[in-house]
PDB file of C-alpha atoms and ligand atoms in Angstrom:
ATOM      1  CA  MET K   1       0.000   0.000   0.000  1.00  0.00           C
ATOM      2  CA  LYS K   2       1.202   3.501  -0.820  1.00  0.00           C
ATOM      3  CA  ARG K   3       0.530   6.133   1.801  1.00  0.00           C
ATOM      4  CA  VAL K   4      -0.644   8.632  -0.801  1.00  0.00           C
ATOM      5  CA  ASP K   5      -3.351   6.175  -1.913  1.00  0.00           C
ATOM      6  CA  ALA K   6      -4.399   5.626   1.687  1.00  0.00           C
ATOM      7  CA  LEU K   7      -4.612   9.413   2.132  1.00  0.00           C
ATOM      8  CA  ARG K   8      -6.664   9.777  -1.054  1.00  0.00           C
ATOM      9  CA  ALA K   9      -9.063   7.119   0.215  1.00  0.00           C
ATOM     10  CA  ILE K  10      -9.744   8.903   3.514  1.00  0.00           C
ATOM     11  CA  HIS K  11      -9.445  12.503   2.289  1.00  0.00           C
ATOM     12  CA  PRO K  12     -13.236  13.068   1.951  1.00  0.00           C
ATOM     13  CA  LYS K  13     -13.672  11.858   5.540  1.00  0.00           C
ATOM     14  CA  LEU K  14     -11.226  14.455   6.813  1.00  0.00           C
ATOM     15  CA  ALA K  15     -13.384  17.327   5.575  1.00  0.00           C
ATOM     16  CA  ASP K  16     -15.163  18.120   8.835  1.00  0.00           C
ATOM     17  CA  ARG K  17     -12.667  16.674  11.290  1.00  0.00           C
ATOM     18  CA  ILE K  18      -9.633  18.173  12.998  1.00  0.00           C
ATOM     19  CA  VAL K  19      -6.456  16.773  11.456  1.00  0.00           C
ATOM     20  CA  VAL K  20      -2.897  17.017  12.794  1.00  0.00           C
ATOM     21  CA  THR K  21      -0.045  15.531  10.770  1.00  0.00           C
ATOM     22  CA  ILE K  22       3.672  15.174  11.160  1.00  0.00           C
ATOM     23  CA  MET K  23       5.990  17.163   8.911  1.00  0.00           C
ATOM     24  CA  GLY K  24       7.676  16.049   5.721  1.00  0.00           C
ATOM     25  CA  ALA K  25       6.385  13.552   3.227  1.00  0.00           C
ATOM     26  CA  VAL K  26       2.920  12.961   4.662  1.00  0.00           C
ATOM     27  CA  ALA K  27       2.261  16.690   4.993  1.00  0.00           C
ATOM     28  CA  ALA K  28       3.308  17.278   1.384  1.00  0.00           C
ATOM     29  CA  GLU K  29       1.173  14.382   0.176  1.00  0.00           C
ATOM     30  CA  LEU K  30      -1.915  15.567   2.042  1.00  0.00           C
ATOM     31  CA  GLN K  31      -1.461  19.122   0.769  1.00  0.00           C
ATOM     32  CA  GLY K  32      -1.035  17.763  -2.728  1.00  0.00           C
ATOM     33  CA  ILE K  33      -4.377  15.971  -2.469  1.00  0.00           C
ATOM     34  CA  GLY K  34      -6.050  19.035  -1.059  1.00  0.00           C
ATOM     35  CA  HIS K  35      -5.344  21.323   1.870  1.00  0.00           C
ATOM     36  CA  ARG K  36      -8.154  22.412   4.194  1.00  0.00           C
ATOM     37  CA  PRO K  37      -8.193  24.970   7.031  1.00  0.00           C
ATOM     38  CA  ASN K  38      -8.848  22.160   9.518  1.00  0.00           C
ATOM     39  CA  PHE K  39      -5.474  20.524   8.719  1.00  0.00           C
ATOM     40  CA  PHE K  40      -2.411  21.374  10.802  1.00  0.00           C
ATOM     41  CA  TYR K  41       1.020  20.139   9.750  1.00  0.00           C
ATOM     42  CA  LEU K  42       3.249  20.074  12.832  1.00  0.00           C
ATOM     43  CA  GLN K  43       6.710  21.159  11.745  1.00  0.00           C
ATOM     44  CA  HIS K  44       9.979  20.440  13.549  1.00  0.00           C
ATOM     45  CA  ALA K  45       8.501  18.961  16.750  1.00  0.00           C
ATOM     46  CA  MET K  46       9.048  15.377  15.667  1.00  0.00           C
ATOM     47  CA  GLY K  47       7.048  12.848  17.665  1.00  0.00           C
ATOM     48  CA  LEU K  48       4.620  15.347  19.113  1.00  0.00           C
ATOM     49  CA  ALA K  49       1.733  15.269  16.620  1.00  0.00           C
ATOM     50  CA  SER K  50      -0.129  12.765  18.805  1.00  0.00           C
ATOM     51  CA  SER K  51       0.533  14.919  21.874  1.00  0.00           C
ATOM     52  CA  MET K  52      -0.901  17.950  20.090  1.00  0.00           C
ATOM     53  CA  GLY K  53      -3.851  15.853  18.940  1.00  0.00           C
ATOM     54  CA  LEU K  54      -4.360  14.702  22.526  1.00  0.00           C
ATOM     55  CA  GLY K  55      -4.516  18.271  23.780  1.00  0.00           C
ATOM     56  CA  ILE K  56      -7.046  19.267  21.134  1.00  0.00           C
ATOM     57  CA  ALA K  57      -9.125  16.118  21.647  1.00  0.00           C
ATOM     58  CA  LEU K  58      -9.342  16.717  25.408  1.00  0.00           C
ATOM     59  CA  THR K  59     -10.302  20.356  25.063  1.00  0.00           C
ATOM     60  CA  ARG K  60     -12.742  19.783  22.185  1.00  0.00           C
ATOM     61  CA  PRO K  61     -14.501  16.541  23.148  1.00  0.00           C
ATOM     62  CA  GLU K  62     -17.353  17.271  20.743  1.00  0.00           C
ATOM     63  CA  ARG K  63     -14.995  17.150  17.736  1.00  0.00           C
ATOM     64  CA  GLN K  64     -13.283  14.176  16.126  1.00  0.00           C
ATOM     65  CA  VAL K  65      -9.512  14.540  15.952  1.00  0.00           C
ATOM     66  CA  ILE K  66      -7.365  12.540  13.546  1.00  0.00           C
ATOM     67  CA  VAL K  67      -3.592  12.372  13.910  1.00  0.00           C
ATOM     68  CA  LEU K  68      -1.519  11.247  10.928  1.00  0.00           C
ATOM     69  CA  ASP K  69       1.792  10.046  12.328  1.00  0.00           C
ATOM     70  CA  GLY K  70       4.912   8.189  11.184  1.00  0.00           C
ATOM     71  CA  ASP K  71       6.825   5.253  12.640  1.00  0.00           C
ATOM     72  CA  GLY K  72       9.985   7.288  13.181  1.00  0.00           C
ATOM     73  CA  SER K  73       7.995   9.994  14.903  1.00  0.00           C
ATOM     74  CA  VAL K  74       6.163   7.575  17.207  1.00  0.00           C
ATOM     75  CA  LEU K  75       9.437   5.837  18.064  1.00  0.00           C
ATOM     76  CA  MET K  76      10.817   9.237  19.080  1.00  0.00           C
ATOM     77  CA  ASN K  77       7.995   9.733  21.598  1.00  0.00           C
ATOM     78  CA  LEU K  78       6.950   6.268  22.748  1.00  0.00           C
ATOM     79  CA  GLY K  79       5.925   7.736  26.087  1.00  0.00           C
ATOM     80  CA  GLY K  80       3.303   9.694  24.166  1.00  0.00           C
ATOM     81  CA  LEU K  81       1.387   6.434  23.683  1.00  0.00           C
ATOM     82  CA  THR K  82       1.180   5.899  27.440  1.00  0.00           C
ATOM     83  CA  THR K  83      -0.152   9.441  27.892  1.00  0.00           C
ATOM     84  CA  LEU K  84      -2.685   8.943  25.100  1.00  0.00           C
ATOM     85  CA  ALA K  85      -3.878   5.737  26.754  1.00  0.00           C
ATOM     86  CA  ARG K  86      -3.953   7.314  30.194  1.00  0.00           C
ATOM     87  CA  TYR K  87      -6.313  10.100  29.130  1.00  0.00           C
ATOM     88  CA  ARG K  88      -8.089   7.935  26.527  1.00  0.00           C
ATOM     89  CA  PRO K  89      -9.818  10.609  24.464  1.00  0.00           C
ATOM     90  CA  ARG K  90     -12.688   8.769  22.741  1.00  0.00           C
ATOM     91  CA  ASN K  91     -12.593  11.295  19.929  1.00  0.00           C
ATOM     92  CA  LEU K  92      -8.992  10.655  18.850  1.00  0.00           C
ATOM     93  CA  LEU K  93      -8.001   8.419  15.966  1.00  0.00           C
ATOM     94  CA  HIS K  94      -4.261   7.915  15.697  1.00  0.00           C
ATOM     95  CA  VAL K  95      -3.050   6.686  12.308  1.00  0.00           C
ATOM     96  CA  VAL K  96       0.593   5.677  12.087  1.00  0.00           C
ATOM     97  CA  PHE K  97       1.918   5.305   8.548  1.00  0.00           C
ATOM     98  CA  ASP K  98       4.677   2.764   9.085  1.00  0.00           C
ATOM     99  CA  ASN K  99       7.110   2.758   6.166  1.00  0.00           C
ATOM    100  CA  GLU K 100       9.857   1.327   8.396  1.00  0.00           C
ATOM    101  CA  SER K 101      12.015   4.334   7.631  1.00  0.00           C
ATOM    102  CA  LEU K 102      12.730   8.003   8.215  1.00  0.00           C
ATOM    103  CA  LEU K 103      11.666   8.699   4.657  1.00  0.00           C
ATOM    104  CA  SER K 104      11.638  12.476   4.899  1.00  0.00           C
ATOM    105  CA  VAL K 105      15.319  12.676   5.809  1.00  0.00           C
ATOM    106  CA  GLY K 106      16.742  10.095   3.473  1.00  0.00           C
ATOM    107  CA  GLY K 107      15.067   6.805   4.303  1.00  0.00           C
ATOM    108  CA  PHE K 108      17.156   5.489   7.187  1.00  0.00           C
ATOM    109  CA  PRO K 109      15.559   2.275   8.533  1.00  0.00           C
ATOM    110  CA  THR K 110      13.714   2.497  11.857  1.00  0.00           C
ATOM    111  CA  ALA K 111      13.195  -0.161  14.518  1.00  0.00           C
ATOM    112  CA  THR K 112       9.962  -1.306  12.876  1.00  0.00           C
ATOM    113  CA  SER K 113      12.177  -2.637  10.061  1.00  0.00           C
ATOM    114  CA  THR K 114      13.787  -4.964  12.581  1.00  0.00           C
ATOM    115  CA  GLY K 115      10.635  -6.213  14.249  1.00  0.00           C
ATOM    116  CA  SER K 116       9.302  -3.572  16.653  1.00  0.00           C
ATOM    117  CA  ASP K 117       5.511  -3.692  16.456  1.00  0.00           C
ATOM    118  CA  LEU K 118       3.914  -0.309  17.070  1.00  0.00           C
ATOM    119  CA  ALA K 119       0.352  -1.641  17.335  1.00  0.00           C
ATOM    120  CA  LYS K 120       1.452  -4.077  20.035  1.00  0.00           C
ATOM    121  CA  ILE K 121       3.388  -1.320  21.786  1.00  0.00           C
ATOM    122  CA  ALA K 122       0.296   0.923  21.673  1.00  0.00           C
ATOM    123  CA  ALA K 123      -1.878  -1.903  23.028  1.00  0.00           C
ATOM    124  CA  ALA K 124       0.623  -2.600  25.800  1.00  0.00           C
ATOM    125  CA  ALA K 125       0.615   1.108  26.624  1.00  0.00           C
ATOM    126  CA  GLY K 126      -3.137   0.812  27.161  1.00  0.00           C
ATOM    127  CA  VAL K 127      -4.615   2.092  23.909  1.00  0.00           C
ATOM    128  CA  PRO K 128      -7.956   0.244  23.883  1.00  0.00           C
ATOM    129  CA  ARG K 129      -8.281  -0.289  20.123  1.00  0.00           C
ATOM    130  CA  THR K 130      -5.358  -1.093  17.841  1.00  0.00           C
ATOM    131  CA  ALA K 131      -4.967  -2.612  14.400  1.00  0.00           C
ATOM    132  CA  THR K 132      -2.268  -3.240  11.833  1.00  0.00           C
ATOM    133  CA  VAL K 133      -3.279  -3.119   8.178  1.00  0.00           C
ATOM    134  CA  SER K 134      -1.356  -3.381   4.942  1.00  0.00           C
ATOM    135  CA  ALA K 135      -3.976  -3.035   2.199  1.00  0.00           C
ATOM    136  CA  ILE K 136      -6.149  -0.065   1.260  1.00  0.00           C
ATOM    137  CA  ASP K 137      -9.462  -1.847   1.827  1.00  0.00           C
ATOM    138  CA  ASP K 138      -8.391  -3.007   5.278  1.00  0.00           C
ATOM    139  CA  PHE K 139      -7.152   0.480   6.055  1.00  0.00           C
ATOM    140  CA  THR K 140     -10.388   2.227   5.105  1.00  0.00           C
ATOM    141  CA  ARG K 141     -12.413  -0.404   6.957  1.00  0.00           C
ATOM    142  CA  ALA K 142     -10.298  -0.009  10.109  1.00  0.00           C
ATOM    143  CA  PHE K 143     -10.572   3.774   9.752  1.00  0.00           C
ATOM    144  CA  ASP K 144     -14.379   3.712   9.462  1.00  0.00           C
ATOM    145  CA  GLU K 145     -14.706   1.210  12.311  1.00  0.00           C
ATOM    146  CA  ALA K 146     -12.580   3.396  14.551  1.00  0.00           C
ATOM    147  CA  LEU K 147     -14.759   6.439  13.861  1.00  0.00           C
ATOM    148  CA  ALA K 148     -17.894   4.400  14.506  1.00  0.00           C
ATOM    149  CA  ALA K 149     -16.474   2.837  17.679  1.00  0.00           C
ATOM    150  CA  GLY K 150     -15.981   6.211  19.316  1.00  0.00           C
ATOM    151  CA  ASP K 151     -12.938   5.171  21.300  1.00  0.00           C
ATOM    152  CA  LEU K 152      -9.222   5.901  21.217  1.00  0.00           C
ATOM    153  CA  THR K 153      -7.721   3.876  18.370  1.00  0.00           C
ATOM    154  CA  THR K 154      -4.245   3.479  16.917  1.00  0.00           C
ATOM    155  CA  ILE K 155      -4.143   2.106  13.372  1.00  0.00           C
ATOM    156  CA  VAL K 156      -0.715   1.126  12.115  1.00  0.00           C
ATOM    157  CA  ALA K 157      -0.830   1.222   8.326  1.00  0.00           C
ATOM    158  CA  LYS K 158       2.125  -0.567   6.772  1.00  0.00           C
ATOM    159  CA  VAL K 159       3.067   1.449   3.685  1.00  0.00           C
ATOM    160  CA  GLU K 160       5.791   1.479   1.063  1.00  0.00           C
ATOM    161  CA  ALA K 161       8.744   3.773   1.752  1.00  0.00           C
ATOM    162  CA  VAL K 162       7.938   6.095  -1.125  1.00  0.00           C
ATOM    163  CA  GLY K 163       6.853   9.704  -1.192  1.00  0.00           C
ATOM    164  CA  PRO K 164       6.944  12.904  -3.198  1.00  0.00           C
ATOM    165  CA  SER K 165      10.258  14.099  -4.602  1.00  0.00           C
ATOM    166  CA  LYS K 166      10.027  17.376  -2.652  1.00  0.00           C
ATOM    167  CA  PHE K 167       8.550  17.986   0.787  1.00  0.00           C
ATOM    168  CA  VAL K 168       8.488  21.755   0.487  1.00  0.00           C
ATOM    169  CA  THR K 169       5.065  23.298  -0.027  1.00  0.00           C
ATOM    170  CA  ASP K 170       3.873  26.862  -0.446  1.00  0.00           C
ATOM    171  CA  LEU K 171       2.007  26.841   2.870  1.00  0.00           C
ATOM    172  CA  SER K 172       4.177  28.406   5.559  1.00  0.00           C
ATOM    173  CA  LEU K 173       4.093  27.245   9.158  1.00  0.00           C
ATOM    174  CA  LEU K 174       2.816  30.613  10.422  1.00  0.00           C
ATOM    175  CA  GLU K 175       0.064  30.864   7.811  1.00  0.00           C
ATOM    176  CA  ASN K 176      -1.075  27.341   8.686  1.00  0.00           C
ATOM    177  CA  ARG K 177      -0.859  28.111  12.417  1.00  0.00           C
ATOM    178  CA  PHE K 178      -3.140  31.169  12.224  1.00  0.00           C
ATOM    179  CA  GLU K 179      -5.547  29.580   9.778  1.00  0.00           C
ATOM    180  CA  PHE K 180      -5.877  26.463  11.964  1.00  0.00           C
ATOM    181  CA  GLN K 181      -6.347  28.514  15.117  1.00  0.00           C
ATOM    182  CA  ARG K 182      -9.103  30.530  13.414  1.00  0.00           C
ATOM    183  CA  TYR K 183     -10.750  27.296  12.317  1.00  0.00           C
ATOM    184  CA  LEU K 184     -10.650  25.907  15.872  1.00  0.00           C
ATOM    185  CA  SER K 185     -12.113  29.049  17.405  1.00  0.00           C
ATOM    186  CA  LYS K 186     -14.916  29.376  14.842  1.00  0.00           C
ATOM    187  CA  PRO K 187     -18.205  27.979  16.131  1.00  0.00           C
ATOM    188  CA  GLN K 188     -19.143  24.883  14.120  1.00  0.00           C
ATOM    189  CA  THR K 189     -22.550  24.846  12.513  1.00  0.00           C
TER     190      THR K 189
HETATM  191  C1  LIG L   1      13.437  16.532  17.024  1.00  0.00           C
HETATM  192  C2  LIG L   1      13.646  16.323  15.555  1.00  0.00           C
HETATM  193  N1  LIG L   1      14.589  15.465  15.128  1.00  0.00           N
HETATM  194  C3  LIG L   1      14.784  15.244  13.818  1.00  0.00           C
HETATM  195  C4  LIG L   1      14.027  15.928  12.901  1.00  0.00           C
HETATM  196  C5  LIG L   1      14.273  15.717  11.429  1.00  0.00           C
HETATM  197  N2  LIG L   1      13.227  14.926  10.805  1.00  0.00           N
HETATM  198  C6  LIG L   1      12.214  15.499  10.125  1.00  0.00           C
HETATM  199  S1  LIG L   1      11.163  14.394   9.462  1.00  0.00           S
HETATM  200  C7  LIG L   1      12.073  13.109  10.046  1.00  0.00           C
HETATM  201  C8  LIG L   1      11.671  11.676   9.768  1.00  0.00           C
HETATM  202  C9  LIG L   1      10.267  11.346  10.173  1.00  0.00           C
HETATM  203  O1  LIG L   1      10.112   9.946  10.070  1.00  0.00           O
HETATM  204  P1  LIG L   1       8.705   9.273  10.125  1.00  0.00           P
HETATM  205  O2  LIG L   1       7.930   9.745  11.266  1.00  0.00           O
HETATM  206  O3  LIG L   1       8.927   7.794  10.038  1.00  0.00           O
HETATM  207  O4  LIG L   1       7.971   9.800   8.819  1.00  0.00           O
HETATM  208  P2  LIG L   1       8.390   9.643   7.282  1.00  0.00           P
HETATM  209  O5  LIG L   1       9.403  10.705   7.011  1.00  0.00           O
HETATM  210  O6  LIG L   1       8.927   8.259   7.086  1.00  0.00           O
HETATM  211  O7  LIG L   1       7.123   9.894   6.552  1.00  0.00           O
HETATM  212  C10 LIG L   1      13.184  13.566  10.755  1.00  0.00           C
HETATM  213  C11 LIG L   1      14.229  12.693  11.384  1.00  0.00           C
HETATM  214  C12 LIG L   1      13.056  16.823  13.395  1.00  0.00           C
HETATM  215  N3  LIG L   1      12.276  17.502  12.577  1.00  0.00           N
HETATM  216  N4  LIG L   1      12.885  17.005  14.715  1.00  0.00           N
END
C-alpha cells in the first residue's frame, strides 16, 4: 500500500474533522491531495503530533480529531502512547503510517524494520483499540470502524517507503498556524 493512496481514500472523511499531521512527506502528500483549514502540519517537533492531537481532543470533546503520524515519529515519543492511553480521548483516531524508515530525511531504517511492532506497543501502553493493516481496503475499513467505535484507536498502516520528490510546499508554518487557530475558534454549525 502507498501512503498517498491511503490518504486519497480517507481525504473526503477528513473534511469536517480536525487533522494534525507530522511534517515532511505525509504533509506534502496531504497538501497535494487538497489542503483544508482544519489541517495542521506540525513542523519540527518530531514525535509530538499525537501529543498535540491529545490536547485538542481533550479540550474539544465534541470534535473528532485525527492524527496522521509516522513510525519514526512515534518511536521518538513512545511515552506519548502511554499518555494517550492514560487520558483515553474517545474522539482521537491515531493513524501511524509505518514505512519502516525516516523517509523524509533520506530513508534510514527504523526499529519497525527490525521487528518492533507499534500496534502491540500501543496496546501494551493501554490504547484500547489497535490494528495493523497493509492493504487499502483493510485500512479504510479499520478507519471507518474506529470512527464508529468512538474510542481511542491506533491504526498502524504498513506502507511502502515512497513519497513525493520534494517535501516543500507553499504553505508556511505561520500561515497554517493562524488559519488552523481561526478554524478551531470558529463555532461549528
Ligand atoms: C526533534 C527532531 N529530530 C529530527 C528531525 C528531522 N526529521 C524530520 S522528518 C524526520 C523523519 C520522520 O520519520 P517518520 O515519522 O517515520 O515519517 P516519514 O518521514 O517516514 O514519513 C526527521 C528525522 C526533526 N524535525 N525534529
